[in-house]
Every structure is written in C-alpha cells, then in structure tokens.
C-alpha cells in the first residue's frame, strides 16, 4: 500500500505546484493583454487565475489530510516545464492547451488512480476539477477564435451553441444536420443556440478615419491596424462610447457555503459524496449563499488612472484626462 500512497501524494503535490504556477502565468497573461489594450481578455484571465487559486487550495488541503501517512519527498520544476509568454493571441492558445491537458488527461488520470487506491473523496474532487477545466477550455477556445476574427474589438453578437446534455459549447454560425456532440455524443437537437453580446462596459470607441470602422478599446496598442482596411493606429480618432451592460460567457457557478466553518466553493452542483475541504462536513452542511447563480461579468473594470495614447507622437500619459486635454509632448488634441 505504501507505493500506492506515494503515488497519490505525488499527484496532489504536482497538482498544487502546477495550479499555483498556472495561476501566476495567467496573471502575467492578463497584464500582457491589458498592456496591448485588450482589457476584456485581461479581466477574463484574471478570473481564470482566481479559479486556479481555488484548485491549488483544494489540492493543498487534500495533501495535508493524507501526507502524514508517508513522508513527502522534495520535487522541482524545470525551466522547460514553464510555458512561454507571447502576445495575447499566443497566450490564449497556450492557456487553451493547458486547460485541455488538465481536463482531458491530468485530472481524469488522477481521479482513476485515486479510485484504485480507495480514496473516493479525493477521486470525486479530482473529477469535479476536471469538469470545471473542461468548461474553461471551451471558453478559452471560443475567446481565441473571437480574437482571431477581430470580434472582441467590435460591438457584435456572437453565436454559441450549447449542448443541453453536458454543457459543451462551440462557436459556430450553424451546426450541420449530422452534428454530434464531441463531449457526450448527443445529436444536434440537443443543442441550444445562444446569442452572446460582447460586453465592454464603459470604454471608448476608436473610429478609423479611412474607412469608418469602429473598435471598442480603452487604448489602441502599439502597432495596431484597422481590422477592415489595415490602416495603422494614427488613422484612428477617439469618441466616447455608450455604456454596454450585456455580459459575455457568464460563469454560472453557484456559491456554496459550509454552515460549519464558512468555507465557500464555486460550482454548479455539489457531488453527493462531497465533504468540506476545511472541516470535513458532508454535502448536507452546505447551503447556497445566494438564490441565484453567481454570474461573473467580463466587463471593463474602472481604474483610477488610464494610459492615454497620443496618435500624433506615440507618447503615453497615465492620468485622468479632461475632454479638452492636449498632449503635453506635442500639443495635439486627443
């Protein structure tokens, strides 16, 4: 039994280090997206980083419960194990691959191994994490596709089909008649068509003076080109946008609170054999914190200061700007 326990502890230890590492990576991705002007994606990545923190916490607490049985050996993470950081488009693809590996391979294998070792509670939690990671993978995939189609910087509706059997989502204008859900095998009739509006909260509209194309951003990143005519960012002028309140890709996860210790978990439903990771109480001790699911909106966050970009000289100013502001370097009006 000792070798089996060593394997379980190794899995939990690796999962804790892995989730902590990916949380930091997503925070870096969020900073890069914000720097490039994609605040919507930045907010989404920050939310995903928070989910990684919860996964790391679960793995750590499970490890503490069984670690006393076998000494924990030291481990290391090599530089080759750390994904590279690129631009926002590349980072979205990297995150999509990470989430795909986590739900399709990592946590499924861990769950099966835990069942073999008769750790039913740990197996159930691994399975719950795997299901969460699958949904996050689908959202990253949709975000990546919308980014490549330039729809994240336009005020457009997006068509997403959702399987009513398992919740699988896919971004397509239409599904073929012989469509089969790649997740659970249900037919096209099980899919519901949804129209999602890209929400960007209170932000600015930049208008291309060449073709009239409008993009929704706080600032235009350096090297930005019009998605319609290809003109560079000096061809754009800013006008104030109206508030947009629709949300995008809501994470419909309920907050469940343990009545014994107050620990909170976010998931759609709690498994039957669930136990509180903090105090060990069963599912019956958990209650919904709110009657409605907690919906996270990926809207632009209001910040005390904004970085303003002068299209004439290329300088940036981090300040709240009045309407009659002129660039202090070249005197041009924004």
Short mmCIF file of C-alpha atoms in Angstrom, two decimals:
data_model
loop_
_atom_site.label_atom_id
_atom_site.label_comp_id
_atom_site.label_asym_id
_atom_site.label_seq_id
_atom_site.Cartn_x
_atom_site.Cartn_y
_atom_site.Cartn_z
CA UNK A 1 0.00 0.00 0.00
CA UNK A 2 2.97 2.31 0.59
CA UNK A 3 3.81 2.65 -3.11
CA UNK A 4 0.18 3.49 -3.91
CA UNK A 5 0.03 6.18 -1.24
CA UNK A 6 3.31 7.61 -2.50
CA UNK A 7 1.72 7.88 -5.95
CA UNK A 8 -1.35 9.67 -4.60
CA UNK A 9 0.75 12.17 -2.68
CA UNK A 10 2.92 12.72 -5.75
CA UNK A 11 -0.18 13.56 -7.80
CA UNK A 12 -1.53 16.00 -5.21
CA UNK A 13 1.85 17.64 -4.77
CA UNK A 14 2.33 18.09 -8.50
CA UNK A 15 -1.22 19.40 -8.92
CA UNK A 16 -0.67 22.01 -6.19
CA UNK A 17 2.59 23.23 -7.74
CA UNK A 18 1.09 23.12 -11.24
CA UNK A 19 -2.06 25.12 -10.36
CA UNK A 20 -0.02 27.70 -8.44
CA UNK A 21 2.30 28.09 -11.40
CA UNK A 22 -0.55 28.42 -13.92
CA UNK A 23 -2.27 30.98 -11.69
CA UNK A 24 0.84 33.17 -11.84
CA UNK A 25 1.12 32.56 -15.57
CA UNK A 26 -2.48 33.69 -16.18
CA UNK A 27 -1.85 36.83 -14.14
CA UNK A 28 1.12 37.60 -16.40
CA UNK A 29 -1.06 36.88 -19.44
CA UNK A 30 -3.65 39.30 -18.03
CA UNK A 31 -1.03 42.03 -17.63
CA UNK A 32 0.18 41.48 -21.19
CA UNK A 33 -3.38 41.66 -22.57
CA UNK A 34 -4.02 44.86 -20.64
CA UNK A 35 -0.79 46.38 -21.95
CA UNK A 36 -1.82 45.52 -25.50
CA UNK A 37 -5.19 47.19 -24.96
CA UNK A 38 -7.40 44.07 -24.62
CA UNK A 39 -8.94 44.83 -21.24
CA UNK A 40 -11.82 42.40 -21.79
CA UNK A 41 -9.41 39.47 -22.19
CA UNK A 42 -7.32 40.75 -19.29
CA UNK A 43 -10.33 40.63 -16.96
CA UNK A 44 -11.22 37.14 -18.17
CA UNK A 45 -7.66 35.91 -17.49
CA UNK A 46 -7.72 37.43 -14.01
CA UNK A 47 -10.91 35.50 -13.30
CA UNK A 48 -9.31 32.28 -14.55
CA UNK A 49 -6.31 32.94 -12.29
CA UNK A 50 -8.69 33.10 -9.30
CA UNK A 51 -10.09 29.70 -10.28
CA UNK A 52 -6.56 28.32 -10.37
CA UNK A 53 -6.07 29.60 -6.84
CA UNK A 54 -9.10 27.62 -5.67
CA UNK A 55 -7.84 24.46 -7.38
CA UNK A 56 -4.44 24.89 -5.74
CA UNK A 57 -6.12 25.32 -2.35
CA UNK A 58 -8.14 22.13 -2.79
CA UNK A 59 -5.05 20.13 -3.75
CA UNK A 60 -3.09 21.52 -0.82
CA UNK A 61 -5.80 20.70 1.71
CA UNK A 62 -6.22 17.15 0.35
CA UNK A 63 -2.46 16.70 0.53
CA UNK A 64 -2.38 17.80 4.16
CA UNK A 65 -5.04 15.23 5.08
CA UNK A 66 -3.07 12.20 3.88
CA UNK A 67 0.53 13.44 3.85
CA UNK A 68 1.17 12.26 7.41
CA UNK A 69 0.96 8.65 6.22
CA UNK A 70 4.06 8.85 4.02
CA UNK A 71 6.90 11.42 4.10
CA UNK A 72 6.71 13.95 1.26
CA UNK A 73 9.78 13.98 -0.94
CA UNK A 74 11.11 17.21 -2.36
CA UNK A 75 10.41 17.98 -6.01
CA UNK A 76 11.45 20.60 -8.52
CA UNK A 77 10.02 22.22 -11.63
CA UNK A 78 12.44 22.65 -14.53
CA UNK A 79 12.50 25.71 -16.75
CA UNK A 80 11.29 23.56 -19.66
CA UNK A 81 8.06 22.88 -17.71
CA UNK A 82 7.11 26.57 -17.72
CA UNK A 83 5.11 27.71 -20.80
CA UNK A 84 6.50 30.65 -22.74
CA UNK A 85 4.88 34.09 -22.71
CA UNK A 86 4.00 35.67 -26.05
CA UNK A 87 1.45 38.16 -27.33
CA UNK A 88 -2.23 37.91 -26.38
CA UNK A 89 -3.14 35.67 -29.32
CA UNK A 90 -0.32 33.25 -28.48
CA UNK A 91 -1.13 33.35 -24.77
CA UNK A 92 -4.76 32.40 -25.42
CA UNK A 93 -3.61 29.37 -27.40
CA UNK A 94 -1.19 28.42 -24.61
CA UNK A 95 -3.95 28.69 -21.99
CA UNK A 96 -6.28 26.62 -24.19
CA UNK A 97 -3.67 23.83 -24.41
CA UNK A 98 -3.14 23.94 -20.64
CA UNK A 99 -6.85 23.61 -19.89
CA UNK A 100 -7.23 20.85 -22.50
CA UNK A 101 -4.45 18.81 -20.88
CA UNK A 102 -5.80 19.36 -17.38
CA UNK A 103 -9.33 18.12 -18.02
CA UNK A 104 -8.63 15.52 -20.70
CA UNK A 105 -5.54 13.88 -19.17
CA UNK A 106 -4.27 15.16 -15.85
CA UNK A 107 -7.27 15.21 -13.51
CA UNK A 108 -9.01 12.27 -15.18
CA UNK A 109 -5.93 10.11 -14.59
CA UNK A 110 -5.64 11.36 -11.02
CA UNK A 111 -9.29 10.55 -10.36
CA UNK A 112 -8.95 7.00 -11.69
CA UNK A 113 -5.82 6.40 -9.65
CA UNK A 114 -7.47 7.72 -6.51
CA UNK A 115 -10.40 5.33 -7.02
CA UNK A 116 -8.00 2.42 -7.42
CA UNK A 117 -6.39 3.42 -4.14
CA UNK A 118 -9.80 3.69 -2.43
CA UNK A 119 -9.64 7.47 -1.94
CA UNK A 120 -13.24 8.08 -3.02
CA UNK A 121 -13.41 11.65 -1.69
CA UNK A 122 -10.23 12.69 -3.48
CA UNK A 123 -11.38 10.96 -6.66
CA UNK A 124 -14.67 12.86 -6.55
CA UNK A 125 -12.90 16.18 -6.11
CA UNK A 126 -10.49 15.42 -8.94
CA UNK A 127 -13.49 14.63 -11.14
CA UNK A 128 -15.16 17.92 -10.17
CA UNK A 129 -11.99 19.85 -11.03
CA UNK A 130 -11.76 18.01 -14.36
CA UNK A 131 -15.29 19.08 -15.27
CA UNK A 132 -14.52 22.71 -14.39
CA UNK A 133 -11.37 22.61 -16.51
CA UNK A 134 -13.35 21.27 -19.47
CA UNK A 135 -15.67 24.26 -19.35
CA UNK A 136 -12.74 26.65 -19.00
CA UNK A 137 -11.08 25.02 -22.02
CA UNK A 138 -14.23 25.63 -24.08
CA UNK A 139 -14.30 29.30 -23.05
CA UNK A 140 -10.63 29.79 -23.88
CA UNK A 141 -11.22 28.15 -27.26
CA UNK A 142 -14.13 30.50 -28.01
CA UNK A 143 -12.17 33.53 -26.84
CA UNK A 144 -9.23 32.55 -29.05
CA UNK A 145 -11.49 32.17 -32.10
CA UNK A 146 -13.22 35.50 -31.45
CA UNK A 147 -9.85 37.19 -31.02
CA UNK A 148 -8.59 35.84 -34.34
CA UNK A 149 -11.82 37.03 -36.01
CA UNK A 150 -11.38 40.54 -34.51
CA UNK A 151 -14.83 40.28 -32.90
CA UNK A 152 -13.52 41.14 -29.45
CA UNK A 153 -12.88 44.71 -30.57
CA UNK A 154 -16.21 45.14 -32.37
CA UNK A 155 -19.69 45.51 -30.94
CA UNK A 156 -21.04 42.32 -32.49
CA UNK A 157 -23.26 39.47 -31.41
CA UNK A 158 -21.62 36.04 -31.25
CA UNK A 159 -23.39 32.75 -31.91
CA UNK A 160 -22.59 29.94 -29.47
CA UNK A 161 -24.25 26.52 -29.46
CA UNK A 162 -24.60 24.79 -26.09
CA UNK A 163 -25.33 21.10 -25.56
CA UNK A 164 -28.20 20.64 -23.13
CA UNK A 165 -26.87 17.20 -22.25
CA UNK A 166 -23.40 18.10 -20.93
CA UNK A 167 -22.99 21.88 -21.32
CA UNK A 168 -20.41 21.67 -24.13
CA UNK A 169 -20.13 24.99 -26.01
CA UNK A 170 -18.90 25.73 -29.52
CA UNK A 171 -18.68 28.94 -31.55
CA UNK A 172 -20.27 28.33 -34.97
CA UNK A 173 -22.79 30.23 -37.06
CA UNK A 174 -24.68 26.99 -37.75
CA UNK A 175 -24.38 23.28 -37.00
CA UNK A 176 -24.59 20.59 -39.73
CA UNK A 177 -27.57 18.22 -39.63
CA UNK A 178 -25.36 15.25 -38.71
CA UNK A 179 -23.67 17.12 -35.85
CA UNK A 180 -22.76 15.00 -32.82
CA UNK A 181 -21.60 16.49 -29.51
CA UNK A 182 -17.87 15.67 -29.20
CA UNK A 183 -18.22 15.52 -25.42
CA UNK A 184 -21.30 13.35 -24.73
CA UNK A 185 -22.45 12.13 -28.16
CA UNK A 186 -25.86 13.83 -28.25
CA UNK A 187 -27.33 14.86 -31.59
CA UNK A 188 -27.84 18.37 -32.97
CA UNK A 189 -31.37 18.51 -31.50
CA UNK A 190 -29.83 18.71 -28.02
CA UNK A 191 -28.01 21.95 -28.85
CA UNK A 192 -29.44 25.35 -27.97
CA UNK A 193 -28.48 28.41 -29.98
CA UNK A 194 -27.39 31.41 -27.92
CA UNK A 195 -26.52 34.95 -28.92
CA UNK A 196 -23.83 36.46 -26.74
CA UNK A 197 -23.13 40.17 -26.83
CA UNK A 198 -19.55 41.18 -26.28
CA UNK A 199 -19.60 43.35 -23.20
CA UNK A 200 -17.02 46.04 -22.69
CA UNK A 201 -18.62 48.22 -20.07
CA UNK A 202 -17.73 51.91 -20.05
CA UNK A 203 -14.98 52.32 -22.65
CA UNK A 204 -14.08 54.29 -25.78
CA UNK A 205 -14.84 53.91 -29.46
CA UNK A 206 -11.97 54.47 -31.86
CA UNK A 207 -13.01 55.39 -35.42
CA UNK A 208 -10.84 54.76 -38.46
CA UNK A 209 -10.73 57.98 -40.49
CA UNK A 210 -10.06 55.98 -43.65
CA UNK A 211 -12.99 53.52 -43.72
CA UNK A 212 -15.15 54.40 -40.70
CA UNK A 213 -14.52 51.10 -38.89
CA UNK A 214 -15.18 51.33 -35.14
CA UNK A 215 -13.30 49.37 -32.48
CA UNK A 216 -14.04 49.26 -28.76
CA UNK A 217 -10.92 49.68 -26.60
CA UNK A 218 -9.57 51.80 -23.79
CA UNK A 219 -6.37 52.45 -25.74
CA UNK A 220 -5.10 51.32 -29.12
CA UNK A 221 -2.00 49.12 -28.65
CA UNK A 222 1.25 49.99 -30.38
CA UNK A 223 1.31 48.62 -33.90
CA UNK A 224 -2.48 48.29 -34.07
CA UNK A 225 -4.02 48.12 -37.55
CA UNK A 226 -7.61 48.56 -38.68
CA UNK A 227 -9.25 45.10 -39.00
CA UNK A 228 -11.15 46.35 -42.06
CA UNK A 229 -8.73 48.41 -44.18
CA UNK A 230 -5.37 47.76 -42.48
CA UNK A 231 -4.55 51.39 -41.67
CA UNK A 232 -2.29 51.97 -38.66
CA UNK A 233 -3.42 53.48 -35.35
CA UNK A 234 -2.58 57.07 -36.31
CA UNK A 235 -5.62 56.93 -38.62
CA UNK A 236 -7.91 56.44 -35.62
CA UNK A 237 -9.68 59.12 -33.57
CA UNK A 238 -11.42 58.57 -30.26
CA UNK A 239 -15.04 59.24 -29.43
CA UNK A 240 -16.84 58.44 -26.19
CA UNK A 241 -18.73 55.16 -26.13
CA UNK A 242 -22.07 54.45 -24.52
CA UNK A 243 -22.19 52.02 -21.63
CA UNK A 244 -22.77 48.41 -22.61
CA UNK A 245 -24.24 46.22 -19.90
CA UNK A 246 -24.59 42.79 -21.53
CA UNK A 247 -22.25 40.14 -20.25
CA UNK A 248 -20.15 37.56 -22.06
CA UNK A 249 -19.55 33.92 -21.20
CA UNK A 250 -21.02 34.10 -17.71
CA UNK A 251 -19.55 31.57 -15.30
CA UNK A 252 -22.84 30.22 -13.97
CA UNK A 253 -21.43 28.68 -10.81
CA UNK A 254 -23.30 28.87 -7.53
CA UNK A 255 -21.52 29.87 -4.33
CA UNK A 256 -21.97 27.11 -1.73
CA UNK A 257 -21.14 27.90 1.91
CA UNK A 258 -20.34 25.35 4.62
CA UNK A 259 -22.58 26.08 7.65
CA UNK A 260 -19.96 24.56 9.97
CA UNK A 261 -16.82 26.54 9.08
CA UNK A 262 -17.92 29.11 6.47
CA UNK A 263 -15.75 27.72 3.69
CA UNK A 264 -17.03 28.66 0.22
CA UNK A 265 -16.82 26.73 -3.04
CA UNK A 266 -17.93 27.73 -6.53
CA UNK A 267 -19.56 25.05 -8.66
CA UNK A 268 -22.87 24.38 -10.35
CA UNK A 269 -23.80 21.39 -8.18
CA UNK A 270 -22.04 19.69 -5.28
CA UNK A 271 -21.38 15.93 -5.77
CA UNK A 272 -23.23 13.51 -3.49
CA UNK A 273 -20.15 12.31 -1.63
CA UNK A 274 -18.70 15.81 -1.24
CA UNK A 275 -17.01 16.82 2.00
CA UNK A 276 -15.80 20.25 3.08
CA UNK A 277 -12.10 20.56 2.36
CA UNK A 278 -11.63 22.59 5.56
CA UNK A 279 -13.71 20.84 8.24
CA UNK A 280 -14.75 17.56 6.60
CA UNK A 281 -18.53 18.06 6.88
CA UNK A 282 -20.67 16.33 4.19
CA UNK A 283 -22.75 17.89 1.43
CA UNK A 284 -25.77 18.31 3.74
CA UNK A 285 -23.89 21.05 5.63
CA UNK A 286 -23.63 23.22 2.52
CA UNK A 287 -26.21 25.80 1.51
CA UNK A 288 -26.48 28.19 -1.39
CA UNK A 289 -25.15 31.57 -0.44
CA UNK A 290 -27.48 33.20 -2.96
CA UNK A 291 -30.71 32.05 -4.58
CA UNK A 292 -29.32 32.99 -7.98
CA UNK A 293 -26.15 31.66 -9.57
CA UNK A 294 -23.14 33.89 -9.18
CA UNK A 295 -22.54 35.42 -12.59
CA UNK A 296 -19.14 36.84 -13.36
CA UNK A 297 -19.27 39.55 -16.00
CA UNK A 298 -16.20 40.13 -18.08
CA UNK A 299 -16.64 43.88 -18.41
CA UNK A 300 -14.07 46.59 -18.34
CA UNK A 301 -13.03 47.46 -14.83
CA UNK A 302 -12.95 51.10 -13.81
CA UNK A 303 -9.45 52.19 -12.86
CA UNK A 304 -8.30 55.31 -11.07
CA UNK A 305 -5.86 56.09 -13.86
CA UNK A 306 -5.83 55.26 -17.54
CA UNK A 307 -2.99 55.17 -20.05
CA UNK A 308 -3.80 57.56 -22.86
CA UNK A 309 -2.06 57.22 -26.20
CA UNK A 310 -1.36 60.20 -28.43
CA UNK A 311 -1.85 59.17 -32.08
CA UNK A 312 0.39 62.01 -33.31
CA UNK A 313 3.64 61.41 -31.40
CA UNK A 314 3.11 58.00 -29.84
CA UNK A 315 3.67 59.09 -26.21
CA UNK A 316 1.57 57.65 -23.37
CA UNK A 317 0.17 59.50 -20.35
CA UNK A 318 -1.13 57.76 -17.23
CA UNK A 319 -3.72 60.19 -15.89
CA UNK A 320 -7.41 61.03 -15.82
CA UNK A 321 -7.88 63.28 -18.85
CA UNK A 322 -10.47 66.04 -19.28
CA UNK A 323 -12.30 66.43 -22.58
CA UNK A 324 -10.15 69.37 -23.67
CA UNK A 325 -6.88 67.60 -22.91
CA UNK A 326 -3.91 68.14 -25.24
CA UNK A 327 -0.77 66.01 -25.39
CA UNK A 328 1.93 67.65 -23.19
CA UNK A 329 4.64 66.49 -25.60
CA UNK A 330 3.36 67.65 -28.98
CA UNK A 331 0.26 69.72 -28.16
CA UNK A 332 -2.15 67.61 -30.21
CA UNK A 333 -5.73 67.12 -29.01
CA UNK A 334 -6.82 63.57 -28.21
#
